[in-house]
Every structure is written in C-alpha cells, then in structure tokens.
CSV table of C-alpha atoms in Angstrom, one decimal:
chain,number,residue,atom,x,y,z
A,1,UNK,CA,-75.1,78.9,87.5
A,2,UNK,CA,-77.7,81.7,86.9
A,3,UNK,CA,-78.5,84.2,89.6
A,4,UNK,CA,-82.1,82.9,89.8
A,5,UNK,CA,-80.9,79.4,90.6
A,6,UNK,CA,-78.2,80.6,93.0
A,7,UNK,CA,-80.9,82.6,94.9
A,8,UNK,CA,-83.4,79.8,95.2
A,9,UNK,CA,-84.3,76.9,93.0
A,10,UNK,CA,-87.7,77.4,91.1
A,11,UNK,CA,-89.0,74.0,92.4
A,12,UNK,CA,-88.4,75.1,96.0
A,13,UNK,CA,-90.2,78.4,95.2
A,14,UNK,CA,-93.1,76.5,93.8
A,15,UNK,CA,-93.3,74.3,96.9
A,16,UNK,CA,-93.3,77.3,99.2
A,17,UNK,CA,-95.9,79.2,97.2
A,18,UNK,CA,-98.3,76.2,97.2
A,19,UNK,CA,-97.5,75.1,100.7
A,20,UNK,CA,-96.5,71.6,99.6
A,21,UNK,CA,-94.0,69.4,101.4
A,22,UNK,CA,-91.4,67.4,99.4
A,23,UNK,CA,-93.3,64.2,100.1
A,24,UNK,CA,-96.6,65.6,99.0
A,25,UNK,CA,-95.2,67.0,95.8
A,26,UNK,CA,-93.6,63.7,94.9
A,27,UNK,CA,-96.8,61.7,95.7
A,28,UNK,CA,-98.8,64.0,93.4
A,29,UNK,CA,-96.2,63.7,90.6
A,30,UNK,CA,-95.9,59.9,91.0
A,31,UNK,CA,-99.7,59.5,90.7
A,32,UNK,CA,-99.8,61.7,87.6
A,33,UNK,CA,-96.8,59.8,86.2
A,34,UNK,CA,-98.8,56.6,86.4
A,35,UNK,CA,-102.0,58.2,85.1
A,36,UNK,CA,-100.2,59.5,82.0
A,37,UNK,CA,-99.0,56.0,81.2
A,38,UNK,CA,-95.4,56.4,82.2
A,39,UNK,CA,-95.6,53.6,84.8
A,40,UNK,CA,-94.6,53.7,88.5
A,41,UNK,CA,-92.3,56.3,89.9
A,42,UNK,CA,-90.4,55.9,93.1
A,43,UNK,CA,-91.2,58.4,95.8
A,44,UNK,CA,-88.1,59.1,97.8
A,45,UNK,CA,-87.9,62.4,99.6
A,46,UNK,CA,-84.2,62.8,98.7
A,47,UNK,CA,-85.2,63.3,95.1
A,48,UNK,CA,-86.2,66.9,95.6
A,49,UNK,CA,-82.9,67.7,97.3
A,50,UNK,CA,-81.0,66.1,94.5
A,51,UNK,CA,-82.9,68.1,91.9
A,52,UNK,CA,-82.5,71.4,93.7
A,53,UNK,CA,-79.1,71.3,95.3
A,54,UNK,CA,-76.8,74.2,94.4
A,55,UNK,CA,-73.9,72.0,93.1
A,56,UNK,CA,-74.3,69.4,90.4
A,57,UNK,CA,-78.1,69.1,90.6
A,58,UNK,CA,-79.7,66.1,88.9
A,59,UNK,CA,-82.3,66.6,86.2
A,60,UNK,CA,-85.5,64.6,86.3
A,61,UNK,CA,-86.2,62.6,83.2
A,62,UNK,CA,-88.7,63.9,80.6
A,63,UNK,CA,-91.7,61.7,81.8
A,64,UNK,CA,-91.2,62.9,85.3
A,65,UNK,CA,-91.0,66.5,84.1
A,66,UNK,CA,-94.2,66.1,82.0
A,67,UNK,CA,-96.0,64.6,85.0
A,68,UNK,CA,-94.8,67.5,87.2
A,69,UNK,CA,-95.9,70.0,84.6
A,70,UNK,CA,-99.4,68.5,84.4
A,71,UNK,CA,-99.7,68.7,88.2
A,72,UNK,CA,-98.7,72.3,88.1
A,73,UNK,CA,-101.0,73.2,85.3
A,74,UNK,CA,-98.3,74.0,82.8
A,75,UNK,CA,-98.6,73.1,79.1
A,76,UNK,CA,-96.5,70.1,78.2
A,77,UNK,CA,-95.1,72.0,75.3
A,78,UNK,CA,-93.2,74.3,77.7
A,79,UNK,CA,-91.2,71.3,79.0
A,80,UNK,CA,-89.7,70.9,75.5
A,81,UNK,CA,-89.5,74.6,74.8
A,82,UNK,CA,-87.6,75.6,78.0
A,83,UNK,CA,-84.8,73.6,79.7
A,84,UNK,CA,-85.2,72.3,83.2
A,85,UNK,CA,-85.8,74.0,85.6
A,86,UNK,CA,-86.7,77.2,83.8
A,87,UNK,CA,-90.2,76.1,82.7
A,88,UNK,CA,-91.0,75.9,86.4
A,89,UNK,CA,-90.9,79.7,86.5
A,90,UNK,CA,-94.3,79.6,84.7
A,91,UNK,CA,-95.8,78.2,87.8
A,92,UNK,CA,-94.7,81.3,89.6
A,93,UNK,CA,-96.4,83.7,87.2
A,94,UNK,CA,-98.3,86.3,89.1
A,95,UNK,CA,-101.5,88.2,88.2
A,96,UNK,CA,-100.2,91.7,88.6
A,97,UNK,CA,-100.6,92.7,85.0
A,98,UNK,CA,-104.2,91.7,84.8
A,99,UNK,CA,-105.3,93.4,88.0
A,100,UNK,CA,-103.0,96.4,88.2
A,101,UNK,CA,-102.4,97.6,84.6
A,102,UNK,CA,-103.9,101.1,84.0
A,103,UNK,CA,-107.4,101.2,82.5
A,104,UNK,CA,-106.2,102.6,79.2
A,105,UNK,CA,-106.0,101.1,75.7
A,106,UNK,CA,-102.4,100.1,76.3
A,107,UNK,CA,-103.2,98.7,79.8
A,108,UNK,CA,-106.1,96.7,78.3
A,109,UNK,CA,-103.8,95.2,75.7
A,110,UNK,CA,-101.3,94.2,78.4
A,111,UNK,CA,-104.1,92.5,80.4
A,112,UNK,CA,-105.4,90.7,77.2
A,113,UNK,CA,-101.8,89.5,76.5
A,114,UNK,CA,-101.5,88.2,80.1
A,115,UNK,CA,-104.9,86.5,80.2
A,116,UNK,CA,-104.8,84.9,76.8
A,117,UNK,CA,-101.2,83.7,76.6
A,118,UNK,CA,-100.4,80.3,75.4
A,119,UNK,CA,-99.0,79.1,78.8
A,120,UNK,CA,-101.9,80.5,80.8
A,121,UNK,CA,-103.2,77.3,82.4
A,122,UNK,CA,-104.2,78.5,85.8
A,123,UNK,CA,-106.0,75.5,87.4
A,124,UNK,CA,-106.6,77.0,90.8
A,125,UNK,CA,-110.1,76.2,92.0
A,126,UNK,CA,-110.4,79.0,94.5
A,127,UNK,CA,-111.3,82.7,94.2
A,128,UNK,CA,-108.4,85.1,93.9
A,129,UNK,CA,-110.1,88.6,93.8
A,130,UNK,CA,-110.5,90.1,97.3
A,131,UNK,CA,-113.4,92.3,98.3
A,132,UNK,CA,-111.1,95.3,98.0
A,133,UNK,CA,-110.0,94.2,94.5
A,134,UNK,CA,-113.6,93.9,93.3
A,135,UNK,CA,-114.4,97.3,94.6
A,136,UNK,CA,-111.4,98.8,92.9
A,137,UNK,CA,-112.3,97.1,89.6
A,138,UNK,CA,-115.8,98.4,89.7
A,139,UNK,CA,-114.6,102.0,90.4
A,140,UNK,CA,-112.1,101.8,87.5
A,141,UNK,CA,-114.7,100.5,85.1
A,142,UNK,CA,-117.2,103.2,86.1
A,143,UNK,CA,-114.8,105.9,85.0
A,144,UNK,CA,-112.8,104.3,82.2
A,145,UNK,CA,-113.0,105.9,78.7
A,146,UNK,CA,-113.6,104.2,75.4
A,147,UNK,CA,-110.6,103.6,73.1
A,148,UNK,CA,-109.8,106.2,70.4
A,149,UNK,CA,-108.7,105.6,66.8
A,150,UNK,CA,-105.3,104.1,66.5
A,151,UNK,CA,-102.6,104.6,63.8
A,152,UNK,CA,-99.6,102.3,63.4
A,153,UNK,CA,-97.4,101.0,60.6
A,154,UNK,CA,-99.8,98.1,60.3
A,155,UNK,CA,-102.5,97.7,57.7
A,156,UNK,CA,-105.8,99.6,57.9
A,157,UNK,CA,-108.7,97.4,58.9
A,158,UNK,CA,-112.4,98.2,59.0
A,159,UNK,CA,-115.7,97.0,60.2
A,160,UNK,CA,-115.7,93.9,58.0
A,161,UNK,CA,-113.0,92.4,60.2
A,162,UNK,CA,-115.1,93.0,63.4
A,163,UNK,CA,-118.0,91.4,61.5
A,164,UNK,CA,-115.9,88.2,61.0
A,165,UNK,CA,-114.9,88.1,64.6
A,166,UNK,CA,-118.6,88.4,65.6
A,167,UNK,CA,-119.5,85.5,63.4
A,168,UNK,CA,-116.6,83.4,64.7
A,169,UNK,CA,-117.6,84.1,68.3
A,170,UNK,CA,-121.2,83.1,67.6
A,171,UNK,CA,-120.0,79.7,66.3
A,172,UNK,CA,-117.7,79.2,69.4
A,173,UNK,CA,-120.6,79.9,71.7
A,174,UNK,CA,-122.7,77.2,70.1
A,175,UNK,CA,-119.7,74.8,70.0
A,176,UNK,CA,-119.5,75.2,73.7
A,177,UNK,CA,-123.2,74.3,74.0
A,178,UNK,CA,-122.7,71.2,71.8
A,179,UNK,CA,-119.3,69.9,73.0
A,180,UNK,CA,-118.5,71.5,76.4
A,181,UNK,CA,-116.0,73.9,77.8
A,182,UNK,CA,-112.9,71.7,77.5
A,183,UNK,CA,-113.0,71.8,73.7
A,184,UNK,CA,-113.7,75.5,73.4
A,185,UNK,CA,-111.4,77.1,76.0
A,186,UNK,CA,-108.3,77.1,73.9
A,187,UNK,CA,-110.2,78.3,70.9
A,188,UNK,CA,-111.6,81.3,72.8
A,189,UNK,CA,-108.2,82.2,74.1
A,190,UNK,CA,-106.8,81.9,70.5
A,191,UNK,CA,-109.5,84.3,69.3
A,192,UNK,CA,-108.6,86.7,72.1
A,193,UNK,CA,-104.9,86.6,71.1
A,194,UNK,CA,-105.7,87.3,67.4
A,195,UNK,CA,-107.9,90.3,68.3
A,196,UNK,CA,-105.3,91.6,70.7
A,197,UNK,CA,-102.7,91.4,68.0
A,198,UNK,CA,-104.8,93.5,65.7
A,199,UNK,CA,-105.5,96.0,68.5
A,200,UNK,CA,-101.8,96.4,69.0
A,201,UNK,CA,-100.5,96.3,65.4
A,202,UNK,CA,-103.2,97.5,63.0
A,203,UNK,CA,-104.5,100.9,62.1
A,204,UNK,CA,-108.2,101.5,62.6
A,205,UNK,CA,-110.9,104.2,63.2
A,206,UNK,CA,-112.4,104.9,66.6
A,207,UNK,CA,-115.6,103.0,65.6
A,208,UNK,CA,-113.7,99.9,64.4
A,209,UNK,CA,-111.4,100.0,67.4
A,210,UNK,CA,-114.3,100.0,69.8
A,211,UNK,CA,-115.9,97.1,67.9
A,212,UNK,CA,-112.7,95.2,68.2
A,213,UNK,CA,-112.6,95.9,71.9
A,214,UNK,CA,-116.2,94.5,72.1
A,215,UNK,CA,-115.0,91.4,70.3
A,216,UNK,CA,-112.1,91.1,72.7
A,217,UNK,CA,-114.5,91.4,75.6
A,218,UNK,CA,-116.7,88.6,74.3
A,219,UNK,CA,-113.8,86.3,73.6
A,220,UNK,CA,-112.5,86.9,77.1
A,221,UNK,CA,-115.9,86.4,78.5
A,222,UNK,CA,-116.3,83.1,76.7
A,223,UNK,CA,-112.8,82.0,77.9
A,224,UNK,CA,-113.9,82.9,81.4
A,225,UNK,CA,-117.1,80.9,81.1
A,226,UNK,CA,-115.1,77.9,79.8
A,227,UNK,CA,-112.6,78.2,82.6
A,228,UNK,CA,-115.4,78.3,85.2
A,229,UNK,CA,-117.2,75.4,83.6
A,230,UNK,CA,-113.9,73.5,83.7
A,231,UNK,CA,-113.6,74.2,87.5
A,232,UNK,CA,-110.8,76.8,87.1
A,233,UNK,CA,-112.2,79.6,89.2
A,234,UNK,CA,-108.9,81.7,89.4
A,235,UNK,CA,-108.5,81.6,85.6
A,236,UNK,CA,-112.2,82.5,85.2
A,237,UNK,CA,-111.9,85.6,87.4
A,238,UNK,CA,-108.8,86.8,85.4
A,239,UNK,CA,-110.7,86.3,82.1
A,240,UNK,CA,-113.8,88.2,83.3
A,241,UNK,CA,-111.9,91.2,84.7
A,242,UNK,CA,-110.0,91.3,81.3
A,243,UNK,CA,-113.4,91.1,79.5
A,244,UNK,CA,-114.5,94.1,81.7
A,245,UNK,CA,-111.4,96.1,80.7
A,246,UNK,CA,-112.0,95.4,77.0
A,247,UNK,CA,-115.7,96.3,77.4
A,248,UNK,CA,-114.6,99.6,78.8
A,249,UNK,CA,-112.6,100.2,75.7
A,250,UNK,CA,-115.6,99.5,73.6
A,251,UNK,CA,-117.7,102.1,75.4
A,252,UNK,CA,-120.4,99.5,75.7
A,253,UNK,CA,-121.9,99.3,79.2
A,254,UNK,CA,-123.9,96.2,78.1
A,255,UNK,CA,-120.8,94.3,77.3
A,256,UNK,CA,-119.4,95.2,80.7
A,257,UNK,CA,-122.6,94.2,82.5
A,258,UNK,CA,-122.4,90.9,80.8
A,259,UNK,CA,-118.9,90.2,82.0
A,260,UNK,CA,-119.9,91.2,85.6
A,261,UNK,CA,-122.9,88.9,85.5
A,262,UNK,CA,-120.8,85.9,84.5
A,263,UNK,CA,-118.1,86.9,87.1
A,264,UNK,CA,-120.8,87.0,89.8
A,265,UNK,CA,-121.7,83.4,88.9
A,266,UNK,CA,-118.1,82.3,89.7
A,267,UNK,CA,-118.2,84.1,93.1
A,268,UNK,CA,-121.4,82.5,94.4
A,269,UNK,CA,-120.9,79.1,92.8
A,270,UNK,CA,-117.4,78.4,94.2
A,271,UNK,CA,-116.8,75.6,96.7
A,272,UNK,CA,-116.3,78.4,99.2
A,273,UNK,CA,-118.9,80.8,97.9
A,274,UNK,CA,-118.8,84.5,98.2
A,275,UNK,CA,-122.4,85.7,97.6
A,276,UNK,CA,-121.7,89.2,98.9
A,277,UNK,CA,-118.9,89.6,96.4
A,278,UNK,CA,-121.3,88.4,93.7
A,279,UNK,CA,-123.9,90.9,94.8
A,280,UNK,CA,-121.3,93.7,94.7
A,281,UNK,CA,-120.5,92.9,91.1
A,282,UNK,CA,-124.2,92.8,90.1
A,283,UNK,CA,-124.9,96.0,91.9
A,284,UNK,CA,-122.0,97.6,90.1
A,285,UNK,CA,-123.6,96.5,86.8
A,286,UNK,CA,-127.1,97.6,87.7
A,287,UNK,CA,-125.8,101.0,88.7
A,288,UNK,CA,-125.5,101.6,84.9
A,289,UNK,CA,-128.9,100.0,84.0
A,290,UNK,CA,-129.9,103.1,82.1
A,291,UNK,CA,-127.1,102.3,79.6
A,292,UNK,CA,-127.7,98.6,79.4
A,293,UNK,CA,-129.3,98.2,76.0
A,294,UNK,CA,-130.3,94.5,76.2
A,295,UNK,CA,-133.4,93.5,78.2
A,296,UNK,CA,-132.0,90.0,78.3
A,297,UNK,CA,-128.8,91.2,79.9
A,298,UNK,CA,-130.9,92.9,82.6
A,299,UNK,CA,-132.8,89.7,83.0
A,300,UNK,CA,-129.6,87.7,83.4
A,301,UNK,CA,-128.3,90.2,86.1
A,302,UNK,CA,-131.5,89.7,88.1
A,303,UNK,CA,-131.2,85.9,87.7
A,304,UNK,CA,-127.7,86.0,89.1
A,305,UNK,CA,-128.9,88.3,91.8
A,306,UNK,CA,-131.5,85.8,92.9
A,307,UNK,CA,-129.0,83.0,93.0
A,308,UNK,CA,-126.5,85.0,95.0
A,309,UNK,CA,-129.2,85.9,97.5
A,310,UNK,CA,-130.3,82.3,97.8
A,311,UNK,CA,-126.7,81.2,98.6
A,312,UNK,CA,-126.7,84.0,101.2
A,313,UNK,CA,-130.0,82.5,102.6
A,314,UNK,CA,-132.1,85.7,102.0
A,315,UNK,CA,-135.3,84.4,100.6
A,316,UNK,CA,-137.2,87.7,100.4
A,317,UNK,CA,-134.5,89.4,98.3
A,318,UNK,CA,-134.0,86.2,96.2
A,319,UNK,CA,-137.6,85.9,95.1
A,320,UNK,CA,-137.9,89.6,94.6
A,321,UNK,CA,-135.0,89.3,92.2
A,322,UNK,CA,-136.8,86.5,90.3
A,323,UNK,CA,-139.8,88.8,89.9
A,324,UNK,CA,-137.5,91.5,88.6
A,325,UNK,CA,-136.0,89.1,86.1
A,326,UNK,CA,-139.4,88.1,84.8
A,327,UNK,CA,-140.4,91.8,84.6
A,328,UNK,CA,-137.3,92.7,82.7
A,329,UNK,CA,-137.8,89.9,80.3
A,330,UNK,CA,-141.4,90.8,79.7
A,331,UNK,CA,-140.3,94.4,78.8
A,332,UNK,CA,-137.9,92.9,76.3
A,333,UNK,CA,-137.7,92.8,72.5
A,334,UNK,CA,-137.8,89.9,70.1
A,335,UNK,CA,-134.8,87.6,70.3
A,336,UNK,CA,-133.5,88.5,66.8
A,337,UNK,CA,-133.4,92.2,67.9
A,338,UNK,CA,-131.4,91.5,71.0
A,339,UNK,CA,-127.8,90.5,71.4
A,340,UNK,CA,-126.8,87.2,69.7
A,341,UNK,CA,-124.9,86.1,72.8
A,342,UNK,CA,-128.2,86.2,74.9
A,343,UNK,CA,-130.0,83.6,72.7
A,344,UNK,CA,-130.3,81.3,75.8
A,345,UNK,CA,-132.2,83.8,78.0
A,346,UNK,CA,-136.0,83.2,78.0
A,347,UNK,CA,-138.8,82.7,80.5
A,348,UNK,CA,-137.9,79.0,80.9
A,349,UNK,CA,-134.4,80.0,81.9
A,350,UNK,CA,-135.7,82.3,84.5
A,351,UNK,CA,-137.9,79.6,86.0
A,352,UNK,CA,-134.9,77.1,86.0
A,353,UNK,CA,-133.0,79.7,88.0
A,354,UNK,CA,-136.0,80.2,90.3
A,355,UNK,CA,-136.0,76.5,90.9
A,356,UNK,CA,-132.3,76.4,91.8
A,357,UNK,CA,-132.9,79.4,94.0
A,358,UNK,CA,-135.7,77.6,95.9
A,359,UNK,CA,-133.6,74.5,96.2
A,360,UNK,CA,-130.8,76.5,97.8
A,361,UNK,CA,-133.3,78.0,100.2
A,362,UNK,CA,-134.4,74.6,101.3
A,363,UNK,CA,-137.8,74.6,99.6
A,364,UNK,CA,-137.8,71.5,97.3
A,365,UNK,CA,-141.5,71.6,96.6
A,366,UNK,CA,-141.4,75.1,95.4
A,367,UNK,CA,-138.3,74.1,93.3
A,368,UNK,CA,-140.3,71.4,91.6
A,369,UNK,CA,-143.1,73.8,90.8
A,370,UNK,CA,-140.6,76.1,89.1
A,371,UNK,CA,-138.9,73.2,87.2
A,372,UNK,CA,-142.3,72.2,85.9
A,373,UNK,CA,-143.0,75.8,84.8
A,374,UNK,CA,-139.7,76.0,83.0
A,375,UNK,CA,-140.7,73.0,80.8
A,376,UNK,CA,-144.4,73.8,80.3
A,377,UNK,CA,-144.5,77.6,79.8
A,378,UNK,CA,-145.3,78.8,76.4
A,379,UNK,CA,-141.7,80.2,76.3
A,380,UNK,CA,-140.1,77.1,77.7
A,381,UNK,CA,-136.5,76.2,78.5
A,382,UNK,CA,-135.1,74.5,75.4
A,383,UNK,CA,-133.1,71.4,76.3
A,384,UNK,CA,-131.8,71.0,72.8
A,385,UNK,CA,-129.9,74.3,72.9
A,386,UNK,CA,-127.6,73.2,75.6
A,387,UNK,CA,-127.5,69.6,76.9
A,388,UNK,CA,-125.0,70.5,79.6
A,389,UNK,CA,-127.3,73.1,81.2
A,390,UNK,CA,-130.3,70.8,80.9
A,391,UNK,CA,-128.3,68.0,82.6
A,392,UNK,CA,-127.3,70.2,85.5
A,393,UNK,CA,-130.9,71.5,86.0
A,394,UNK,CA,-132.2,67.9,85.8
A,395,UNK,CA,-129.6,66.9,88.5
A,396,UNK,CA,-131.0,69.7,90.7
A,397,UNK,CA,-134.5,68.6,90.0
A,398,UNK,CA,-133.5,65.1,91.1
A,399,UNK,CA,-132.1,66.6,94.3
A,400,UNK,CA,-135.6,68.2,94.9
A,401,UNK,CA,-137.3,64.8,94.5
A,402,UNK,CA,-134.8,63.2,96.8
A,403,UNK,CA,-135.3,65.9,99.5
A,404,UNK,CA,-139.0,65.1,99.4
A,405,UNK,CA,-138.4,61.3,99.7
A,406,UNK,CA,-139.6,60.6,96.1
A,407,UNK,CA,-137.0,58.0,95.1
A,408,UNK,CA,-138.7,57.0,91.9
A,409,UNK,CA,-138.8,60.7,90.8
A,410,UNK,CA,-135.2,61.2,91.9
A,411,UNK,CA,-133.8,58.2,90.0
A,412,UNK,CA,-135.8,58.8,86.8
A,413,UNK,CA,-134.7,62.4,86.6
A,414,UNK,CA,-131.1,61.5,87.5
A,415,UNK,CA,-131.0,59.0,84.7
A,416,UNK,CA,-132.1,61.7,82.2
A,417,UNK,CA,-129.4,63.9,83.5
A,418,UNK,CA,-126.7,61.2,83.1
A,419,UNK,CA,-127.9,60.5,79.5
A,420,UNK,CA,-127.6,64.1,78.5
A,421,UNK,CA,-124.1,64.6,80.0
A,422,UNK,CA,-122.7,61.9,77.8
A,423,UNK,CA,-120.3,63.4,75.2
A,424,UNK,CA,-120.2,66.9,76.8
A,425,UNK,CA,-117.1,67.9,78.7
A,426,UNK,CA,-118.0,69.9,81.8
A,427,UNK,CA,-116.3,69.7,85.2
A,428,UNK,CA,-119.2,71.6,86.6
A,429,UNK,CA,-121.7,69.1,85.2
A,430,UNK,CA,-119.7,66.2,86.3
A,431,UNK,CA,-119.3,67.5,89.9
A,432,UNK,CA,-123.1,68.2,90.1
A,433,UNK,CA,-123.8,64.5,89.1
A,434,UNK,CA,-121.1,63.3,91.5
A,435,UNK,CA,-122.8,65.2,94.3
A,436,UNK,CA,-126.2,63.8,93.4
A,437,UNK,CA,-124.8,60.2,93.3
A,438,UNK,CA,-123.2,60.8,96.7
A,439,UNK,CA,-126.6,61.7,98.1
A,440,UNK,CA,-128.3,58.8,96.5
A,441,UNK,CA,-125.7,56.4,97.9
A,442,UNK,CA,-127.3,57.1,101.3
A,443,UNK,CA,-130.4,55.4,100.1
A,444,UNK,CA,-128.8,52.4,98.2
A,445,UNK,CA,-130.8,49.9,100.3
A,446,UNK,CA,-133.8,50.9,98.1
A,447,UNK,CA,-133.8,48.7,94.9
A,448,UNK,CA,-134.5,51.5,92.4
A,449,UNK,CA,-131.6,53.5,93.8
A,450,UNK,CA,-129.2,50.6,94.0
A,451,UNK,CA,-129.9,49.6,90.4
A,452,UNK,CA,-129.3,53.2,89.2
A,453,UNK,CA,-126.0,53.4,91.1
A,454,UNK,CA,-124.9,50.1,89.7
A,455,UNK,CA,-125.8,50.9,86.1
A,456,UNK,CA,-124.2,54.3,86.2
A,457,UNK,CA,-121.0,53.4,88.1
C-alpha cells in the first residue's frame, strides 16, 4: 500500500478539511447519486470505514464515485483517469501556487497553470483571501515589473497571434452575455491554458509578450467573472488574482485595475459580504488612476466603490462615488475609442448601479427614480446587450416596488425579469429571483401575487 494511504486515507482527509461527518458525507453522496439518475443509494455509516480501512479496503462502484466527485466539485473525467482513491487528492489541492508564487514571468505562468487547469473546479461559495492577503497582493502588483522578451526552442510568434486572441476573447464576452456563465467558463479557462502554453514555450518580443500577458489577464478575468456568476466565489478570487498577475506582466495598469474592480464585486456581493475588502481593492486600483487609460474603467471603479459603500451602509460616500462615476464617464471618449471589453459601461449602467445602491441603503423610492433614469436617459441602459444583467436589475426594481407596497408594480416587473432569465444560465440571476419570490411569498394572500407565484413555480 502506498505511503499516502498508509498515513491517512484521502477520503478521511477530505472529510476533515471540510468538517463533514461520515453520515453527512454519505447523505450528500446519496442525494447526488439519485439526482444523477443512478437510483437510491443506501446510507450506512460503516460504508466509510469499509472504504478507508488500512487492510483490504472496499472500492465504491463507479456510480457512487461519480456522485461523490460531483459533490466534491471534481470533474467526472478524473474518476476514470485516476484509480480510486487517488482522484480524491484533487479535492485537497491547495491554493499556494496562486497566492504565493513570485510576481515574475515564471511565477505568473505557474499561477496561470494552477488557475486554468482542467481539474480546477473549485465550487466553494465563500471568500478565501484574507485582509492580509489582499494587502500583500496589492503591494506586489504596485511594484511588479512587466515581462521581457522571451527566447526558447519554440516557434517565433508576433502581434498577429495576440490579435487573434483579442478577437476570440471579444466573442467569448458576448457569448457570456447571450448564454450565461455556465457555457463560457470552460471556454475562458481553455483560452487561458492556450495563452499560457505560448508564454511558456514560444519565442516572442517584449511587445508581443506583454500583449500575450494582457490576453491572459483578460481570459482569467473572464473566467473569474463566470465563476462568480456561477456562485463559485473561491474560484473567482483565484482567477482574479491570476488576472492581476498577468496584467502586471503586460505593464498595463488599466488591465490590472479592471481585474481589481471585478474582484471587488465578489467581495461585497458574497453571502457574507466584505465591503471593506472590496474598498481596499478599489483604492489600490485608484492609487494608479493617472495610469488608467480607459475612462470607462475609471467609471466602473467608482460604480463598484458606490456599491461597496452601500453594503457598508455609508450613504454619503456611496452617493459621492456615483457622482464620481458620472463625472468620469462624462470626461470619456467615444465607445469605439475605448477598450472593447468596456462596451457595457454607459450612463444607463451608472444609473442602474445607483438604483442598486439606493436599494441597499433602504431608499426604495430613490432606487425607482434611478431605475427610471437608466431606461429613459439619452444614453440608456441597453437590455438587449445582456439579458442576464437586465433580469437582475428588474428583480431589484421589483424589490423596490415591493418595499413601497406596490404589489402590481412588483409583480409586473418580476414577470419581466423571469421572462428574460429564460435560456440564460446564471446562478447569480437565479438566486436573485429566488430571493424575490421568497419576499413575494409573504404577500401571497394578494391575488396578483398568488397568481404570479403559481404561474412561475
């Protein structure tokens, strides 16, 4: 028997790390076993001991292993690729490489490999970066140097390759808008893996290398966004810090600020929000505002700042940040001259964020005023660009109507939200609608509410 099994069985290690009892683990696996179509699975606590005993351990059948892998967030392909119990070691994978690799070109490639790997399915829904970790990351980013030229035995590549990646990433962003994060997450990570391979194996000039790092940063940022939208906060944080590393290699502060803005969104939006951590990330980005070339990125940073302050219940600072966002946008340049990735930032988006800010601060009437402005301004929010975002904002608008006792307005707006979410995969959107339905359930005695709940059950 191998040393790793003699020391401690991987399943026992997994249970310890996750704080699960044998019975709890078996119940989870049995439920998933049934959900996956494998039928009922007996839950007997002695199963774990039979699987993990040092001498003559039993091996669970493949359906049981597949159900267990799904519970642990491990790709089912690994069950077939690695014998029991060795695939369980993937559930013990730590994050050291991503957080502690040096901020050098080699360290960035190591982090990209770790974050974009095939088996990286981290479904933890909680934040994993501590306040100290965030501070250390910001300090490292502030002093990191851009990547130099690189010579290897691999083929010489030039700017045309980076152009192709830019085009592919543009398409992935719009696919995310149309289809949702679940469909695009794997594609974004695959793009990151391909770029990382070129960074490691090809020969390129300093300019091309820095452009490839910028592409890696955007692929990682998009993967982080998809992970966040799928409810995987831990994975999102790892992708965003990796995006920040790659952005440092590109020498582009704007790319780094973009990664920090999206990371801040994860911090304040979590089920256990950390608005202070979000504000630290935003402040870290704004410290380099003189080197942020995109007015829309600055606008986005102030939007995120407003939302973080609203979660922290600081209205004065929150509304000041909204004013700063509008001012930054007004100082901007035409959309076709700004970053392609910032196509979604306009005045209507600022007003939608302002409405969400007001709602978090307990001012539903002000929220409705902002929601109306987002739709009626001469530079309005465009619902056709992203049905998922529109659905989430409509759900929040329905919350505002509900808070004011306007049941007709709440139900009519909620119905529009439900209609838009159809066909778009987004855990974030689904959870928003679930929360709204929960609030409406308290008023199901009212016919219009009861009918809506029945029709959308």
